[in-house]
Coordinates of C-alpha atoms and ligand atoms in Angstrom, one line a residue:
M1 CA 0.0 0.0 0.0
R2 CA 1.1 3.6 -0.6
Y3 CA 0.2 6.0 2.2
I4 CA -0.7 9.5 1.2
I5 CA -0.5 11.7 4.3
I6 CA -2.8 14.7 3.7
G7 CA -1.6 17.2 6.3
A8 CA 2.1 16.4 7.0
G9 CA 2.3 18.4 10.2
A10 CA 2.9 17.1 13.8
V11 CA 0.6 14.0 13.7
G12 CA 0.8 13.4 10.0
G13 CA 4.5 13.8 9.8
S14 CA 5.0 11.5 12.8
I15 CA 2.9 8.8 11.2
G16 CA 4.3 9.3 7.7
G17 CA 7.9 9.3 9.0
R18 CA 7.5 6.2 11.0
L19 CA 5.8 4.4 8.1
A20 CA 8.6 5.5 5.7
G21 CA 11.2 4.4 8.3
A22 CA 9.7 0.9 8.2
G23 CA 10.0 0.8 4.4
H24 CA 6.6 1.9 3.3
E25 CA 5.9 4.0 0.3
V26 CA 4.7 7.4 1.7
V27 CA 3.7 10.6 -0.1
L28 CA 3.5 13.8 2.0
V29 CA 0.9 16.5 1.3
A30 CA 1.4 19.9 2.7
R31 CA 1.0 23.6 1.8
G32 CA 3.0 26.8 1.9
A33 CA 6.2 26.9 3.9
Q34 CA 5.8 23.3 5.1
H35 CA 5.5 22.0 1.6
A36 CA 8.6 23.9 0.5
A37 CA 10.6 22.7 3.5
L38 CA 9.6 19.1 3.1
R39 CA 10.2 19.2 -0.6
D40 CA 13.6 20.8 -0.4
G41 CA 15.1 19.4 2.9
G42 CA 12.9 16.3 3.6
L43 CA 10.9 15.6 6.7
R44 CA 13.0 15.8 9.9
L45 CA 11.5 13.8 12.7
K46 CA 12.9 14.2 16.2
V47 CA 12.0 11.3 18.4
P48 CA 13.5 9.7 21.5
D49 CA 15.4 7.2 19.5
G50 CA 17.1 9.9 17.4
E51 CA 16.6 12.3 14.6
Y52 CA 15.7 11.1 11.1
T53 CA 15.4 12.7 7.8
Y54 CA 13.0 11.2 5.2
R55 CA 13.2 12.4 1.7
L56 CA 9.7 11.6 0.4
P57 CA 7.6 12.7 -2.6
T58 CA 5.9 15.8 -1.5
V59 CA 2.9 17.5 -3.2
E60 CA 0.5 20.3 -2.4
G61 CA -2.5 18.4 -3.7
P62 CA -3.7 15.6 -5.9
G63 CA -2.6 17.5 -9.0
G64 CA 1.0 16.8 -7.9
L65 CA 0.6 13.1 -8.4
D66 CA 0.7 11.3 -11.8
E67 CA -2.2 9.2 -10.7
L68 CA -4.0 7.7 -7.7
R69 CA -3.5 4.0 -7.4
A70 CA -5.9 1.3 -6.3
D71 CA -3.5 0.5 -3.4
D72 CA -3.4 4.1 -2.1
V73 CA -4.5 4.7 1.5
L74 CA -5.3 8.3 2.3
V75 CA -4.5 9.5 5.9
L76 CA -6.2 12.8 6.7
A77 CA -4.2 14.5 9.4
V78 CA -5.2 18.1 8.9
K79 CA -6.8 19.9 11.9
T80 CA -10.6 19.5 11.9
Q81 CA -11.2 23.1 10.8
D82 CA -9.2 22.4 7.6
T83 CA -11.1 19.3 6.7
V84 CA -13.5 20.8 4.3
G85 CA -10.7 22.4 2.2
A86 CA -8.8 19.1 2.2
L87 CA -11.9 17.1 1.1
Q88 CA -12.7 19.6 -1.6
A89 CA -9.2 19.1 -3.0
W90 CA -9.0 15.3 -2.6
G91 CA -12.6 14.1 -2.8
P92 CA -13.5 14.3 -6.4
A93 CA -9.7 14.4 -7.3
P94 CA -9.5 13.9 -11.0
V95 CA -5.7 13.5 -11.3
A96 CA -3.5 14.2 -14.3
G97 CA -3.2 10.6 -15.4
G98 CA -6.6 9.4 -14.4
G99 CA -6.3 6.3 -12.2
T100 CA -8.5 5.4 -9.3
A101 CA -11.2 7.8 -8.2
A102 CA -10.2 9.2 -4.8
E103 CA -13.7 8.8 -3.3
R104 CA -13.3 5.0 -3.7
L105 CA -10.0 5.0 -1.7
P106 CA -10.0 4.3 2.0
L107 CA -9.7 7.5 4.0
F108 CA -8.3 7.3 7.6
C109 CA -9.1 10.4 9.6
A110 CA -6.3 10.8 12.1
Q111 CA -7.9 13.8 13.8
N112 CA -9.3 14.9 17.2
G113 CA -13.1 14.8 17.7
V114 CA -15.6 13.2 15.4
E115 CA -16.5 15.9 12.9
G116 CA -13.8 15.0 10.4
Q117 CA -15.3 11.6 9.8
R118 CA -18.8 13.0 9.4
L119 CA -17.6 15.5 6.8
A120 CA -15.5 12.8 5.0
L121 CA -18.5 10.5 4.8
R122 CA -20.2 13.1 2.6
V123 CA -17.5 12.6 0.0
F124 CA -15.8 9.3 0.6
R125 CA -17.4 5.8 0.8
H126 CA -14.8 4.2 3.0
V127 CA -14.1 6.3 6.0
Y128 CA -12.1 5.1 9.0
G129 CA -11.6 6.7 12.4
V130 CA -8.3 6.8 14.1
C131 CA -8.3 7.7 17.8
V132 CA -4.9 9.4 17.9
W133 CA -2.9 9.3 21.1
L134 CA 0.3 10.8 19.8
P135 CA 1.9 13.7 21.6
S136 CA 3.8 15.5 18.8
T137 CA 4.9 19.0 17.9
F138 CA 5.3 21.1 14.8
V139 CA 8.7 22.5 15.5
E140 CA 9.3 24.6 12.4
P141 CA 8.7 24.0 8.7
G142 CA 10.1 20.6 7.8
V143 CA 10.7 19.6 11.4
V144 CA 8.3 17.7 13.7
S145 CA 8.9 16.0 17.0
A146 CA 7.1 13.2 18.8
G147 CA 8.1 12.6 22.4
G148 CA 6.3 9.4 23.2
A149 CA 8.4 6.4 24.2
P150 CA 8.8 3.4 24.0
L151 CA 5.9 3.9 21.6
T152 CA 5.4 7.0 19.5
G153 CA 1.6 6.6 19.8
I154 CA -1.5 4.5 20.2
L155 CA -3.9 4.6 17.3
H156 CA -7.2 2.8 17.7
L157 CA -8.6 2.1 14.3
G158 CA -11.9 1.1 12.8
R159 CA -14.5 2.0 10.2
H160 CA -16.4 5.1 11.3
P161 CA -18.6 4.9 13.3
H162 CA -18.2 1.2 13.8
G163 CA -17.1 -1.9 11.9
V164 CA -14.0 -3.7 10.9
D165 CA -12.8 -4.8 7.5
E166 CA -9.7 -6.2 5.8
T167 CA -8.3 -2.7 4.9
V168 CA -8.3 -1.6 8.5
R169 CA -6.6 -4.8 9.6
L170 CA -3.9 -4.3 6.9
V171 CA -3.3 -0.6 7.9
A172 CA -3.1 -1.6 11.6
A173 CA -0.6 -4.3 10.8
D174 CA 1.6 -1.9 9.0
L175 CA 1.5 0.6 11.9
D176 CA 2.1 -2.1 14.4
K177 CA 5.0 -3.5 12.5
T178 CA 6.9 -0.2 12.6
G179 CA 7.5 -1.0 16.2
F180 CA 6.5 2.5 17.2
F181 CA 2.7 2.3 17.3
E182 CA 0.2 0.1 18.9
A183 CA -2.8 0.1 16.6
P184 CA -5.7 -1.9 18.0
V185 CA -8.4 -2.6 15.5
V186 CA -11.7 -1.9 17.3
P187 CA -15.3 -2.6 16.3
D188 CA -16.4 0.7 17.8
V189 CA -13.9 3.3 17.0
A190 CA -16.4 6.2 17.7
R191 CA -16.6 5.0 21.3
W192 CA -12.9 5.6 21.7
Q193 CA -13.0 8.9 19.9
Y194 CA -15.7 10.2 22.2
A195 CA -13.6 9.2 25.1
K196 CA -10.7 11.1 23.6
L197 CA -13.0 14.0 22.9
L198 CA -13.6 14.3 26.7
T199 CA -9.9 14.5 27.3
N200 CA -9.4 17.0 24.5
L201 CA -11.9 19.4 26.1
N202 CA -9.0 20.3 28.2
N203 CA -7.0 21.5 25.2
T204 CA -8.5 24.9 25.4
V205 CA -7.9 25.2 29.1
M206 CA -4.2 24.5 28.5
A207 CA -4.2 26.9 25.5
L208 CA -5.7 29.8 27.5
S209 CA -3.9 29.3 30.8
G210 CA -0.7 27.4 30.1
P211 CA 0.2 23.9 29.4
A212 CA 1.7 22.7 32.7
D213 CA -0.8 24.1 35.1
G214 CA -0.9 21.6 38.0
T215 CA -2.8 23.9 40.4
E216 CA -6.0 22.9 42.1
A217 CA -7.8 25.7 40.3
A218 CA -6.9 24.3 37.0
A219 CA -7.9 20.8 38.1
A220 CA -11.2 22.1 39.2
V221 CA -11.9 23.8 35.9
R222 CA -10.9 20.7 34.0
A223 CA -13.2 18.5 36.1
R224 CA -16.2 20.8 35.6
V225 CA -15.6 21.0 31.8
R226 CA -15.4 17.2 31.6
A227 CA -18.5 16.7 33.8
E228 CA -20.5 18.8 31.3
G229 CA -19.2 16.7 28.5
E230 CA -20.1 13.5 30.3
A231 CA -23.6 14.8 31.0
V232 CA -24.1 15.7 27.4
L233 CA -22.9 12.4 26.0
A234 CA -25.2 10.6 28.5
A235 CA -28.2 12.7 27.4
A236 CA -27.4 12.0 23.7
G237 CA -27.0 8.3 24.4
I238 CA -23.5 8.3 23.1
A239 CA -21.2 5.6 24.5
Y240 CA -17.6 6.3 25.3
A241 CA -14.7 4.2 26.6
S242 CA -14.0 4.5 30.3
V243 CA -10.9 6.1 31.7
E244 CA -9.9 2.6 33.0
E245 CA -10.3 1.1 29.5
Q246 CA -8.2 3.8 28.0
Q247 CA -5.5 3.5 30.7
A248 CA -5.4 -0.3 30.3
V249 CA -4.4 0.2 26.6
R250 CA -2.2 3.2 27.1
G251 CA -0.4 2.2 30.3
H252 CA 3.1 3.8 30.3
K253 CA 3.6 3.0 26.6
V254 CA 3.7 6.6 25.5
D255 CA 5.5 8.2 28.4
L256 CA 6.8 11.6 27.3
V257 CA 10.6 11.9 26.9
P258 CA 12.2 15.4 26.8
L259 CA 13.7 16.0 23.4
D260 CA 16.7 18.3 22.8
G261 CA 15.8 21.3 20.9
A262 CA 12.1 20.4 20.6
P263 CA 10.0 22.6 22.9
R264 CA 7.7 20.8 25.3
T265 CA 4.2 22.1 24.6
G266 CA 0.7 21.9 25.8
G267 CA -1.4 20.1 23.3
S268 CA -2.4 20.9 19.7
T269 CA -4.6 23.9 20.5
W270 CA -1.9 25.5 22.5
Q271 CA 0.5 24.9 19.6
S272 CA -2.0 26.5 17.1
L273 CA -2.3 29.5 19.3
A274 CA 1.5 29.8 19.9
R275 CA 2.1 29.6 16.1
G276 CA -0.6 32.2 15.5
T277 CA -2.3 30.2 12.9
G278 CA -5.5 32.2 13.4
T279 CA -7.7 29.2 13.6
I280 CA -8.0 26.4 16.2
E281 CA -10.0 23.2 16.7
A282 CA -12.2 24.5 19.6
D283 CA -15.4 24.5 17.5
H284 CA -15.0 20.7 17.1
L285 CA -13.9 19.9 20.7
N286 CA -15.7 22.1 23.3
G287 CA -18.0 23.2 20.4
E288 CA -19.1 19.6 19.8
I289 CA -20.2 19.4 23.4
A290 CA -22.0 22.7 23.1
L291 CA -23.7 21.6 19.9
L292 CA -24.9 18.3 21.4
G293 CA -25.9 20.2 24.6
R294 CA -28.2 22.4 22.5
L295 CA -29.6 19.4 20.6
Y296 CA -30.3 17.4 23.8
G297 CA -31.3 20.2 26.1
V298 CA -28.2 20.1 28.4
P299 CA -26.7 23.4 29.5
T300 CA -22.9 23.6 28.6
P301 CA -21.8 27.0 29.8
L302 CA -18.2 26.1 30.4
N303 CA -17.7 24.5 27.1
E304 CA -19.4 27.4 25.3
L305 CA -17.2 29.8 27.3
L306 CA -14.0 27.9 26.4
Q307 CA -15.0 27.7 22.7
H308 CA -15.6 31.4 22.6
L309 CA -12.5 32.5 24.5
A310 CA -10.2 30.2 22.6
N311 CA -11.6 31.4 19.3
T312 CA -11.2 35.0 20.4
F313 CA -7.6 34.3 21.4
A314 CA -6.9 32.7 18.0
R315 CA -8.6 35.5 16.0
E316 CA -6.9 38.3 17.9
R317 CA -3.6 36.3 18.0
R318 CA -3.3 36.7 21.7
E319 CA -0.5 34.9 23.5
A320 CA -1.0 31.3 24.3
G321 CA -1.3 30.6 28.0
S322 CA -1.7 34.3 28.9
M323 CA -5.0 34.1 30.8
P324 CA -4.4 33.4 34.5
I325 CA -6.3 30.3 35.6
A326 CA -8.0 32.4 38.4
E327 CA -9.5 34.7 35.8
L328 CA -10.7 31.7 33.7
A329 CA -12.2 30.1 36.8
A330 CA -14.0 33.4 37.7
L331 CA -15.4 33.6 34.1
A332 CA -16.5 30.0 34.4
D333 CA -18.4 30.8 37.6
Q334 CA -20.1 33.7 35.9
A335 CA -21.1 31.6 32.9
V336 CA -22.6 29.0 35.1
A337 CA -24.5 31.6 37.2
F338 CA -25.8 33.2 34.0
V339 CA -27.4 30.0 32.7
Q340 CA -28.8 29.3 36.2
E341 CA -30.6 32.6 36.3
P342 CA -34.4 32.3 36.0
Ligands
KPL401 C1 -3.5 14.8 24.1 C2 -2.9 14.8 22.7 C3 -1.5 15.4 22.8 C4 -2.7 13.3 22.3 O1 -2.4 13.0 21.0 C5 -3.8 15.5 21.8 O2 -4.8 14.9 21.4 C6 -3.7 16.9 21.4 O3 -2.8 17.6 21.7 O4 -4.6 17.3 20.6

């Protein structure tokens, strides 16, 4: 199989690099400065076992390929807010030399949340979810780091929202065989992704108030945000894997190792803010909970607040981590009081 990594950033670059390192054919897809750096200098992957450079075919879109092949596997690793753009480019994808129609190819969404798969199913027939547990960082154009050891990441895979087929087994086997991923094939990948969504609700808290906030105030905000998420999923009848189930798989297999020259950061939303990308994933993390809350009549003041504040930070390019946790906690109290008013 040939792996086409659409969005060769932190997660996509880590997966693509490790697959290439294990001898697989990999094509990287990126835009702008990242495309230029990957094309000219290769992909530099900083990991606990060393630093590797992979010189791989790199394109900006399907037009850069001669053709799509029947053995191509698309891995969509762009941030959720960039999914529609990527699907518009790749979905109908008539490529120069003809070949296989992209919409018939398997598309694996290696993304946070669940919205990516829903969008992809409007265009692609064979959509797979990947529940990505892979702490990684976009260091600078052409360079990504992934600090998990002994494994780089744990990637639960399955057809979205549920189901297993031969393709997912083959992809999981390729990932497993790199030696750097554990890739359990699960019959209910959405259940794992909703569990991860609950964890990712904290991404905005970290992005606003700093990555390494071990204070009681931060823990209290996180607990309240998660409790809202759990109440919403319960009301919507959406099942999610328990913390114990997740820990049983994860164990200490992706413990973080400090990497020379690669800054330790606070999750993907923090990184987006720190890079000043102008957009973040909050609409599909806290915003997913707020949406479900409205659909099922469950108040979600904290998640709405976090969605709003984080989007404002991104739009105004405010400094990541610059809101003291006490200020965030006070705003959270006000938001809760506001919805409780008669
Ligand atoms: C928690 C983590 C790092 C795991 O992959 C993540 O999902 C994120 O930063 O978005």
